[in-house]
XYZ file of C-alpha atoms in Angstrom:
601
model
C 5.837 -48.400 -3.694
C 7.025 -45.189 -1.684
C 9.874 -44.720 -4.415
C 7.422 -45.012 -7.133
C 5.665 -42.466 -5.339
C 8.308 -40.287 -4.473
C 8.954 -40.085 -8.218
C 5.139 -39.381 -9.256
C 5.211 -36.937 -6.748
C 8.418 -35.206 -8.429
C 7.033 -35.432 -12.149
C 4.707 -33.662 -11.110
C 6.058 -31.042 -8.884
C 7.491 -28.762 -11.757
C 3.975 -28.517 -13.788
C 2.387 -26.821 -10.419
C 5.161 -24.706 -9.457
C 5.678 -23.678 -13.325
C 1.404 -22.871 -13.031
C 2.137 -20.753 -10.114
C 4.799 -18.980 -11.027
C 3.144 -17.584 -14.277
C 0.145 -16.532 -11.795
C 2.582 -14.747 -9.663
C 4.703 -13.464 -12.000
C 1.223 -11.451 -13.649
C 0.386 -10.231 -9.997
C 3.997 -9.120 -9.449
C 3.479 -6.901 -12.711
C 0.187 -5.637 -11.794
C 1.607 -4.148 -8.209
C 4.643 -3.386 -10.604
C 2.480 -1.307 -13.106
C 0.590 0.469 -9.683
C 3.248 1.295 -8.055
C 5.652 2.382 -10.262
C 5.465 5.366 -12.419
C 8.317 3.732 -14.573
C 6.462 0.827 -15.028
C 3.431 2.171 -16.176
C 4.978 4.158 -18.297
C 6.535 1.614 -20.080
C 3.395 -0.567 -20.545
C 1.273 2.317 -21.350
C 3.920 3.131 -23.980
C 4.059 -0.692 -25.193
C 0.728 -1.054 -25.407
C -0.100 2.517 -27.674
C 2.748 1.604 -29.788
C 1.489 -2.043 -29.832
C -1.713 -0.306 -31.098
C -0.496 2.095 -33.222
C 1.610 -0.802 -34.944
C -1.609 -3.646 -35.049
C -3.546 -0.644 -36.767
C -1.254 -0.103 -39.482
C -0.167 -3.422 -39.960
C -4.241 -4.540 -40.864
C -4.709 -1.371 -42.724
C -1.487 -2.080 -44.919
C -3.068 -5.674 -44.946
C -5.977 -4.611 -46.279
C -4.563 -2.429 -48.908
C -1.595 -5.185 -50.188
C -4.301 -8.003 -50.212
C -6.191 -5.744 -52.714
C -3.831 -4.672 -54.556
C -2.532 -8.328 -54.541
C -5.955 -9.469 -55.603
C -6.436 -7.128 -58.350
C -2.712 -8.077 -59.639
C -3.184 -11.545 -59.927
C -6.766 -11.065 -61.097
C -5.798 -9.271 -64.455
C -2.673 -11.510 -64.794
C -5.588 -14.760 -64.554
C -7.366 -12.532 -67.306
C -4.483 -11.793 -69.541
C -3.103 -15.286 -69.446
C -6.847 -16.947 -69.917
C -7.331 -14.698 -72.841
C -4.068 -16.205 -74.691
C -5.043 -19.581 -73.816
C -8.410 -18.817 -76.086
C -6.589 -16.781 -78.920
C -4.428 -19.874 -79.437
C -7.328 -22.060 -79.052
C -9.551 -20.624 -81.213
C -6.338 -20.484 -84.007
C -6.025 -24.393 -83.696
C -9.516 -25.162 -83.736
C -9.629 -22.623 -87.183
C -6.596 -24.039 -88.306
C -7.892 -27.600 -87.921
C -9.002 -29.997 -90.789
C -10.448 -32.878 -89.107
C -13.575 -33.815 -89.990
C -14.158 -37.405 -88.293
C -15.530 -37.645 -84.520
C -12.412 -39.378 -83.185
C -9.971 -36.326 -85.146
C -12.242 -34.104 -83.524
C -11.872 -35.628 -79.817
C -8.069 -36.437 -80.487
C -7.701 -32.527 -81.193
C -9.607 -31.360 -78.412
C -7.494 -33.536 -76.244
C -3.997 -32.237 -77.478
C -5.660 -28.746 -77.500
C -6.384 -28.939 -73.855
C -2.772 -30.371 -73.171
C -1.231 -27.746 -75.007
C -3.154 -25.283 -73.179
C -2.684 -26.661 -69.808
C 1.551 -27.136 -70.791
C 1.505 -23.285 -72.010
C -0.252 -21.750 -69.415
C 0.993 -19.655 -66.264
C 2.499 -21.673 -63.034
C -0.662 -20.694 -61.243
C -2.999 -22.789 -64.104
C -4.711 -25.830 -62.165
C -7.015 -27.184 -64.937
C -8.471 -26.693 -68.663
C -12.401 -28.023 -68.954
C -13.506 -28.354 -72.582
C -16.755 -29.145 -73.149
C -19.337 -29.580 -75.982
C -21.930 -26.826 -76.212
C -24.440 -29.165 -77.621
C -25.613 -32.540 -77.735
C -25.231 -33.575 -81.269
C -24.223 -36.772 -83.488
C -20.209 -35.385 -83.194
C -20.288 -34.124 -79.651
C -17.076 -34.719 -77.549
C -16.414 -36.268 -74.599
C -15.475 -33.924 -71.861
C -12.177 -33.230 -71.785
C -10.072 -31.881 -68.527
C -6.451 -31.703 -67.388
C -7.281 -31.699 -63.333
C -10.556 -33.814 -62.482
C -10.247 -33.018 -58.943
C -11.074 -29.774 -59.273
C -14.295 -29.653 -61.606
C -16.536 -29.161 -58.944
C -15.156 -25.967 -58.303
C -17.093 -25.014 -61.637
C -20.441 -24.219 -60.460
C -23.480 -24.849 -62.643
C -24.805 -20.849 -62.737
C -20.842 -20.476 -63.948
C -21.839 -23.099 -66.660
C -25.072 -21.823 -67.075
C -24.116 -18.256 -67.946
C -21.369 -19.269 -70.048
C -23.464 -21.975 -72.235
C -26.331 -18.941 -72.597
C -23.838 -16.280 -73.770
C -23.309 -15.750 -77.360
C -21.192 -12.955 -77.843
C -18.206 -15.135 -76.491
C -17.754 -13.184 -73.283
C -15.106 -14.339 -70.784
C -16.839 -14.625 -67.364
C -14.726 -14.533 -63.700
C -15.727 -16.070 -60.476
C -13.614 -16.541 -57.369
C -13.494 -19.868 -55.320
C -11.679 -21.740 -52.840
C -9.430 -25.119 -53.533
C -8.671 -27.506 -51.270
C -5.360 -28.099 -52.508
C -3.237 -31.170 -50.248
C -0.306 -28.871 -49.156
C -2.894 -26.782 -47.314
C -4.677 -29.136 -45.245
C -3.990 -26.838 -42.237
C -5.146 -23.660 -44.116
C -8.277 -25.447 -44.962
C -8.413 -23.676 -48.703
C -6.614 -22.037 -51.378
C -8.422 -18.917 -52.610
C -8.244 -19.376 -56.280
C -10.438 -18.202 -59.818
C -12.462 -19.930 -62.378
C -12.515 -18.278 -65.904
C -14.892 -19.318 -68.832
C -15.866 -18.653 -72.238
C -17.239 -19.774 -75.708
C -14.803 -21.631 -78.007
C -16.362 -21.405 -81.781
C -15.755 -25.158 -83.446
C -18.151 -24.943 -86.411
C -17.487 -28.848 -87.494
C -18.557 -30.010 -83.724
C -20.854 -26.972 -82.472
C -19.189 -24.240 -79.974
C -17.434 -25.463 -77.328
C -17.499 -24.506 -73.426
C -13.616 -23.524 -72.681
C -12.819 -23.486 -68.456
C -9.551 -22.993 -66.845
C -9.068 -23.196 -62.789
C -6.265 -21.073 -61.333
C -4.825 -21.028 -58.084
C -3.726 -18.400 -55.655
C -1.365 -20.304 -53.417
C 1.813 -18.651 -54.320
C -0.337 -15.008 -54.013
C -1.664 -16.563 -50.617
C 1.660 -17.472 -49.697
C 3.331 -14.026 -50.141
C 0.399 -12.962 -48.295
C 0.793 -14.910 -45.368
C 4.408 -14.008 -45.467
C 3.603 -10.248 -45.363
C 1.031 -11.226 -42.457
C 4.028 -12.565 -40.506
C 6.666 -10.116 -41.161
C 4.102 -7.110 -39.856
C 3.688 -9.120 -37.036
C 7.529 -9.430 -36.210
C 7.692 -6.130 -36.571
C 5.183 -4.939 -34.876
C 6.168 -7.082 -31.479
C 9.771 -6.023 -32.530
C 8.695 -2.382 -32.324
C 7.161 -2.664 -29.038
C 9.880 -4.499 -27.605
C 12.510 -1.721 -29.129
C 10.312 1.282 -27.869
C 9.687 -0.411 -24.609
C 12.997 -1.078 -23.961
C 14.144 2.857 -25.114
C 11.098 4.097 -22.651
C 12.473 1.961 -20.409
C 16.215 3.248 -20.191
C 15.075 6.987 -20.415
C 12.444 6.411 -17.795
C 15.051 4.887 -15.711
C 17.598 7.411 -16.448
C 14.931 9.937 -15.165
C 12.999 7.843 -12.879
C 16.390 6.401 -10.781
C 17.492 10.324 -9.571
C 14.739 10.787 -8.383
C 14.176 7.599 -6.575
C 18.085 8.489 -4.615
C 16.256 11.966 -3.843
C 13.174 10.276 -2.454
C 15.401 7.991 -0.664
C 17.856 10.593 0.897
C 14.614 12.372 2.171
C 13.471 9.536 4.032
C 16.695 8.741 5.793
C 17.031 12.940 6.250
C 13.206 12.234 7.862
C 14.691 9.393 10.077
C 17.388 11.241 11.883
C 20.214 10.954 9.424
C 20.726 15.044 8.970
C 24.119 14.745 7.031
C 22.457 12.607 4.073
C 22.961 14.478 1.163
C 22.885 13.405 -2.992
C 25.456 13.556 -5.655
C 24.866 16.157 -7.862
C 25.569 14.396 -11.464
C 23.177 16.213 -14.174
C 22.525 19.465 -15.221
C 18.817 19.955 -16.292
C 15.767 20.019 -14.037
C 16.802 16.733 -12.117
C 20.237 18.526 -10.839
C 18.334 21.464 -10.066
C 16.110 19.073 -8.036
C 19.630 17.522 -6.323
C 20.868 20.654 -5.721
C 17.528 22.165 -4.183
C 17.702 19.205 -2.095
C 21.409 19.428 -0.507
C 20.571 23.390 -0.054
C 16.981 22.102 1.622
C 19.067 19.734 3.944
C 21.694 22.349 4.882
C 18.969 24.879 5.410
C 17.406 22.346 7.750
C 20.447 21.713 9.663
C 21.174 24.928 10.723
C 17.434 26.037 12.057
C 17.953 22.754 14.073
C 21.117 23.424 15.649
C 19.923 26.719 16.019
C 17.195 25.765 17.593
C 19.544 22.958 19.530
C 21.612 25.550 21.026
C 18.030 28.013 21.434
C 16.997 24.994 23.305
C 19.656 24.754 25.468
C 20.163 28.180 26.096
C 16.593 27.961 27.116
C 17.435 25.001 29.936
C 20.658 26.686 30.823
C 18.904 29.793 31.673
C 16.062 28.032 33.469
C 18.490 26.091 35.772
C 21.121 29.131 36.066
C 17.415 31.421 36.915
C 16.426 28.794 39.549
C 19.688 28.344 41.451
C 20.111 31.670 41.484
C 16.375 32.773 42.982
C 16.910 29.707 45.300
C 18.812 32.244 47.895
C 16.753 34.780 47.673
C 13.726 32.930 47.909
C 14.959 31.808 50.913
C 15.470 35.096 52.146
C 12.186 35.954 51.567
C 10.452 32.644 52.912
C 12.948 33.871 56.217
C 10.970 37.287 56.199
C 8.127 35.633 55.728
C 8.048 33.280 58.813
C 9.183 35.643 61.046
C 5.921 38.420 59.841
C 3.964 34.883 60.260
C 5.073 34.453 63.970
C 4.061 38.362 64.697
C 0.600 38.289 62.456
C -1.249 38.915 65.859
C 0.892 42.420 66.080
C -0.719 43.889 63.157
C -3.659 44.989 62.121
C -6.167 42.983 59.778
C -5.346 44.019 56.285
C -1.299 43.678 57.350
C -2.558 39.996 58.872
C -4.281 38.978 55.276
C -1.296 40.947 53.195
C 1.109 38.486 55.401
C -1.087 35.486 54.487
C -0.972 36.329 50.852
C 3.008 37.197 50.524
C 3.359 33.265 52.557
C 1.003 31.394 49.934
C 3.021 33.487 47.022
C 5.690 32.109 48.410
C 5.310 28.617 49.001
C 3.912 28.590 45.356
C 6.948 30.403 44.227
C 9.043 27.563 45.923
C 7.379 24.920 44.108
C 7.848 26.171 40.889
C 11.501 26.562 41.700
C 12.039 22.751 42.531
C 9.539 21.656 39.634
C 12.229 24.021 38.025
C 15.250 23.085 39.256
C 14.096 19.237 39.245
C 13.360 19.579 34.901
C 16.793 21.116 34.415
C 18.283 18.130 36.186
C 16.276 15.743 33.968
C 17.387 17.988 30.785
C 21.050 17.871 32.013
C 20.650 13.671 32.693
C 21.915 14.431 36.677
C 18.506 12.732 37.453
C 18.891 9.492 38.957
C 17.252 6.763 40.886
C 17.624 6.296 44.455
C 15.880 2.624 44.565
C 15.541 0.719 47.789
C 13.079 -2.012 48.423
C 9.728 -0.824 49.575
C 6.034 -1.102 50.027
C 4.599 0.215 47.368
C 1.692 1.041 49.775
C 3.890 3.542 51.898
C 4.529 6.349 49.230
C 0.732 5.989 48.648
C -0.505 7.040 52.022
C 1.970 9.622 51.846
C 0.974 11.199 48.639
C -2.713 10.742 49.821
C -2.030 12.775 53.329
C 0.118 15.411 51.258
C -3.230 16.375 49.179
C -5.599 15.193 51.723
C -6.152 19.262 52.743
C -6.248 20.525 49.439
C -8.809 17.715 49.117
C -10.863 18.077 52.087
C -10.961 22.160 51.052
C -12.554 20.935 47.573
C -14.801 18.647 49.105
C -13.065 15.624 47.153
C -13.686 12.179 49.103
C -9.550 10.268 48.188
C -10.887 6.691 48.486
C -7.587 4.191 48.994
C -8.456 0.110 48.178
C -4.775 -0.962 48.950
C -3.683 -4.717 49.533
C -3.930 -5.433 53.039
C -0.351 -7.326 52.863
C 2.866 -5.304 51.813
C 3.100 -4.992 47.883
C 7.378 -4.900 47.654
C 9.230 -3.197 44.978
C 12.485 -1.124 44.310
C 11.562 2.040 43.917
C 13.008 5.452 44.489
C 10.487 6.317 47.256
C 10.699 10.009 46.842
C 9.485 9.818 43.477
C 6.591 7.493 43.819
C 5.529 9.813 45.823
C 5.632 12.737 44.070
C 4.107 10.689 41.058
C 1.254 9.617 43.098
C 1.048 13.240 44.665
C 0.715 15.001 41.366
C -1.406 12.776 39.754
C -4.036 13.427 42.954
C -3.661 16.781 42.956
C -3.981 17.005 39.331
C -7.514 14.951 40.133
C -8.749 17.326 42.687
C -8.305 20.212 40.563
C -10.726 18.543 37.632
C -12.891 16.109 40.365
C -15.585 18.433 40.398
C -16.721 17.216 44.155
C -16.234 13.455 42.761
C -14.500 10.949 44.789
C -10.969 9.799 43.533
C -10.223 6.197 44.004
C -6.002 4.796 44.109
C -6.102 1.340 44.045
C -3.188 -1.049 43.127
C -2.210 -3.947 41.241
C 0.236 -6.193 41.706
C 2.418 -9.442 40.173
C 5.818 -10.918 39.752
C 7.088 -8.308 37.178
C 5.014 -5.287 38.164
C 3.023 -3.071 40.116
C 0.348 -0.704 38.734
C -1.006 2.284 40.890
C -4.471 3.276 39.631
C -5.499 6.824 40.112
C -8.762 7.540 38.642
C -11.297 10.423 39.521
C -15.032 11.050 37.808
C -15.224 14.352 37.585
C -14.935 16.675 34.113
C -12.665 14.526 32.303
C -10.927 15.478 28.835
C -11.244 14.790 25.439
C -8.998 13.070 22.946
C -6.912 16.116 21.979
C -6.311 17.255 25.667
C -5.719 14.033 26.786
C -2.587 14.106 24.243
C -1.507 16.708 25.929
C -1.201 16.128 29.243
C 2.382 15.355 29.601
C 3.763 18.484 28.249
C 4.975 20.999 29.951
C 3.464 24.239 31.427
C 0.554 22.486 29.659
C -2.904 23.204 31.252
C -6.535 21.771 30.476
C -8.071 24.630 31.317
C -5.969 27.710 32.390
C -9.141 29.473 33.598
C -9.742 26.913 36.202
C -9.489 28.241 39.601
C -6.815 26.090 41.189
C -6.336 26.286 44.553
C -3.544 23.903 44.038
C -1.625 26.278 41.777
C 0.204 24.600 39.785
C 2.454 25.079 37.490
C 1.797 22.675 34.411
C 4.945 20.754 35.065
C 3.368 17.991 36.902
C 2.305 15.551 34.862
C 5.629 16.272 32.961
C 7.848 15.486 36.266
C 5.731 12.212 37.184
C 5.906 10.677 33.470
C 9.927 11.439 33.697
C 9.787 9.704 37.138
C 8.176 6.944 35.981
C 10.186 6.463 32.711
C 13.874 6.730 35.153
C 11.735 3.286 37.070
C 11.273 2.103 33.199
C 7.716 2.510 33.817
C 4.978 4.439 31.842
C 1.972 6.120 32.855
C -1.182 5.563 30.575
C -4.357 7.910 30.537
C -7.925 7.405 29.738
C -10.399 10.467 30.041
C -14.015 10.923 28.789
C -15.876 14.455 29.424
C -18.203 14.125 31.578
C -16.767 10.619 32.972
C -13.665 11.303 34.640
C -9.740 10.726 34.002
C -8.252 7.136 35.192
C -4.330 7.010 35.125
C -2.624 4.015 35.908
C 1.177 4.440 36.832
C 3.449 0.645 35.852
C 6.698 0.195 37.776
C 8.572 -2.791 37.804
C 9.297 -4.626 40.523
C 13.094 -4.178 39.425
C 13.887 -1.059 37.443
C 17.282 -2.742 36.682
C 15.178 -5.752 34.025
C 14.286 -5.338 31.126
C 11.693 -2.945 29.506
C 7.797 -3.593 30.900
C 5.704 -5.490 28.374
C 1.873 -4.891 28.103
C 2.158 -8.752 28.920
C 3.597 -8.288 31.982
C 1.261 -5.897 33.593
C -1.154 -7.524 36.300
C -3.624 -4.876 34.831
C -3.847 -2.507 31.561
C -5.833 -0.520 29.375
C -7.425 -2.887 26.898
C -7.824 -0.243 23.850
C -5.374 2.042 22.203
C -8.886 4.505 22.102
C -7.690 7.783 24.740
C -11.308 7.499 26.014
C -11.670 3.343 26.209
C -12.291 2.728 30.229
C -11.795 -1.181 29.623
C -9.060 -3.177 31.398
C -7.759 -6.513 31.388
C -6.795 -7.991 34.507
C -7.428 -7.089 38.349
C -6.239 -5.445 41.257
C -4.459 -7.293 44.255
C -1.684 -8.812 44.889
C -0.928 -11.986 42.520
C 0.974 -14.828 44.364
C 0.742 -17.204 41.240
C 1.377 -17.862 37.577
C -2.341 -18.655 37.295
C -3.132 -14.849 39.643
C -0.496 -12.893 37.066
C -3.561 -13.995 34.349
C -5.742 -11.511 35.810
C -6.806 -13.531 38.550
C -7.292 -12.066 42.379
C -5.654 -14.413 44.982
C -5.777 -13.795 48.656
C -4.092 -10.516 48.767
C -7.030 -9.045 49.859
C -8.777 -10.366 52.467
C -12.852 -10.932 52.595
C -13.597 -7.894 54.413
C -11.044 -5.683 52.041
C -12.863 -6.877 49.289
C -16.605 -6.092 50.329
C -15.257 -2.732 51.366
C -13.624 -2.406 47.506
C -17.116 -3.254 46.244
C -18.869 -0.817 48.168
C -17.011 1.786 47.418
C -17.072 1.102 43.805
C -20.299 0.755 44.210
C -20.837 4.360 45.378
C -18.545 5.697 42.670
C -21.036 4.067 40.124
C -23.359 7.073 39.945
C -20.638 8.715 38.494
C -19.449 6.162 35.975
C -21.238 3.977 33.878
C -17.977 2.017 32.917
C -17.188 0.110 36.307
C -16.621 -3.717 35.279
C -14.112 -5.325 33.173
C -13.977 -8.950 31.912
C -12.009 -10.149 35.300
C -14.118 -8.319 37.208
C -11.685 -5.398 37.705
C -13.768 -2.156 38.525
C -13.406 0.360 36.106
């Protein structure tokens, strides 16, 4: 049973897989004829010419089949007139007189006349135009076909007496044609003059097949040529097509490895008309392109080298003058009021002059790749309070409430400590510049594989195309912002390279009107492999730069089933109600405050 099975099953294997490949193969040349110009140009061509051919071919039809007709018509005529001159001689010529030398003469006549006629003669019909004493019997050479004479044909031969020959076309069933169904053929009739046995009706049948048969031929051979045609122009289309169609296909190819990074991809030049102009234009495109970009290579690092050579060298002098400075600082009280503020001014200048000189000096190391990690392990909770006290006056001058919801047990990590918390640092000031007298909540989040810092504010927020933004350098939101922070617009830039030296990222949501959330990953080992979205205890659910939803939670998972998204006891009770009332409070700032795991927004 399971063989006979097995070979049913393989009979008929080959009838569905030969169905399916026909429909594929007429899908593969529909997105053939799309997508190609080639293609389409072929078929388009194919099918005019296929067209063009079809119309002639029925139009030359037309005009052989009537010219055919007409032909064979007069040569039916012609012959059919002989057959009655001869007749009409024996029957004159004749001497009998009795009934049976009457019919035995009318029998040989139509013998003779069916033996002399033309290849295409089917029948003779003889019959007697009266009914009288010496009328004949009906005499024919082909009964089969007698219907074929109809009676009006009888009837307007038997009432014509000027001995008229009368035509009318009709189809024979003849046995070689069963498939064809008919043979056109003719049926020609006139008046035979016998005066010893009365006139006599004279009929002869001809057939068309051989006229047909030519026909057909011609049909056939129109048709082969035709499809011939196509397939000869379609192929020539083809081969130019291709031989114009393929040069540009190795341009359009050498463009797209040019556009991925490949600068020395150039073509052969192998024509001369337009489509070696086109090669040419290309190479002289790519060369063109390869000198602005190592010009603007070596602009570029002309540009860092004079940035880091302009740093170190303002380092000592800037020194100098933060010397001066301290020293008018510890004699302020010696001077008079407008010195005192003048001293206060020059000091602030200073210390801002100072930053920008390590935000300065710390880019150039990044540009030069001298940057490197110092990672030890550490609470991740340690850099945060630091970061937090760092900005906590700037904060406390804006009236900006820093909440912190940190794990009440250590969250471990190595990390380069310094940079943490200069991440955390510049993403708080960054949110006490745009707060806007909102409160700024850092929370954190925490699993096997990686810890997330959440820094979120809900103050002015951005939209999409400033949010874009916010990583490049001496980039600012809104440059007529009154900062009392400063800063420099390098940042953002400095904590996204920080956090990309951990193999971290930093991801940014911002809505105006709702406030900017940033959440900083960091794996628990910077030596792994690469962070997965998977791996995060809690992310941005949306790609959207102004989606607020999350999956996951913040605490400290101590479980497969916690790294889900679930919060364990990290936290304890009383950290948690105080996490929900503050969230609470920041709710009349947000609308967005819940996720799916019940992580506040």
């Amino acid at each position: 049973m399971s063989g006979d099975t097995g070979r049913r099953g393989h009979r008929a294997e080959p009838v569905s897989r030969h169905r399916f490949s026909i429909r594929r193969l007429l899908r593969h040349g529909r997105s053939e004829v799309r997508r190609s110009l080639q293609a389409r140009t072929v078929a388009l061509t194919v099918m005019l010419t296929l067209s063009v051919a079809v119309v002639f071919s029925v139009v030359s039809m037309v005009s052989v089949r009537a010219s055919l007709l007409t032909q064979t018509t007069s040569q039916s005529q012609a012959d059919f007139s002989n057959m009655v001159e001869q007749a009409q001689n024996n029957l004159d010529a004749s001497d009998a007189t009795t009934t049976v030398q009457i019919q035995q003469l009318v029998n040989d006549l139509a013998s003779n006349l069916q033996s002399d006629g033309s290849s295409n003669l089917v029948g003779v019909y003889l019959w007697s135009r009266e009914s009288t004493a010496r009328s004949i019997i009906p005499v024919s050479t082909e009964p089969t076909y007698e219907d074929v004479i109809t009676a009006d044909m009888r009837s307007a031969v038997a009432s014509d007496l000027e001995g008229n020959v009368f035509y009318q076309p009709v189809g024979l069933s003849i046995a070689s044609d069963v498939m064809s169904g008919s043979t056109p053929g003719a049926v020609l009739g006139t008046v035979l003059d016998y005066g010893v046995a009365g006139d006599l009706e004279f009929f002869a049948v001809y057939s068309y097949t051989l006229q047909q048969q030519s026909l057909t031929q011609i049909q056939l051979s129109l048709l082969t040529v035709c499809a011939m045609l196509s397939i000869a122009v379609g192929v020539v289309m083809w081969l130019v097509i291709r031989g114009i169609v393929r040069p540009v296909e190795r341009v359009a190819d050498a463009a797209a490895t040019l556009a991925s990074g490949d600068l020395d991809t150039r073509v052969d030049v192998d024509r001369k008309d337009e489509l070696g102009v086109l090669q040419r234009s290309f190479n002289s495109m790519a060369d063109s392109l390869n000198q602005k970009i190592d010009e603007l290579e070596e602009a570029s690092a002309s540009q860092k080298r004079f940035v880091s050579d302009v740093s170190h060298e303002l380092r000592t002098p800037v020194t100098t003058m933060r010397m001066a400075s301290d020293l008018l600082e510890m004699k302020r009280d010696d001077f008079d009021p407008a010195s005192r503020r003048t001293i206060e001014l020059l000091s602030g200048q200073i210390n801002r002059f100072q930053d920008l000189l390590a935000d300065l000096l710390e880019i150039s190391r990044y540009d030069a790749g001298y940057a490197a990690l110092d990672a030890v392990d550490a609470d991740v909770r340690d850099p945060v309070n630091d970061a937090v006290d760092q900005v906590s006056g700037i904060a406390a001058a804006k009236h900006v409430v820093i909440r912190t919801m940190l794990p009440n047990v250590p969250v471990w990590a190595k990390v380069d400590v310094r940079r943490v918390t200069r991440i955390i640092r510049n993403l708080l000031a960054n949110a006490v510049d745009f707060a806007e007298d909102g409160p700024i909540s850092v929370r954190i989040a925490a699993n096997r594989k990686a810890v997330v810092i959440s820094v979120r504010d809900f103050g002015a927020g951005m939209d999409a195309a400033t949010v874009s933004h916010v990583f490049d350098r001496f980039w600012r939101g809104d440059p007529s912002r009154s900062r009392i922070t400063g800063g420099t617009g390098l940042g953002l830039s400095i904590a996204m390279t920080d956090a990309m030296l951990h193999h971290g990222s930093i991801t940014v949501r911002s809505a105006i009107g709702q406030g900017t959330w940033f959440l900083v990953a960091l794996p628990c080992d910077p030596r792994g492999a690469q962070l997965s979205e998977g791996d995060l205890p809690i992310a941005f659910r949306g790609a959207d730069a102004d989606d607020f939803a999350v999956t996951g939670g913040f605490g400290v998972a101590a479980s497969p089933v916690a790294e889900r998204g679930e919060i364990v006891a990290g936290q304890s009770p009383s950290d948690t109600v105080q996490a929900q009332a503050q969230a609470s409070a920041a709710d009349a700032h947000s609308e967005n405050t819940s996720d799916d795991n019940g992580g506040p927004q």
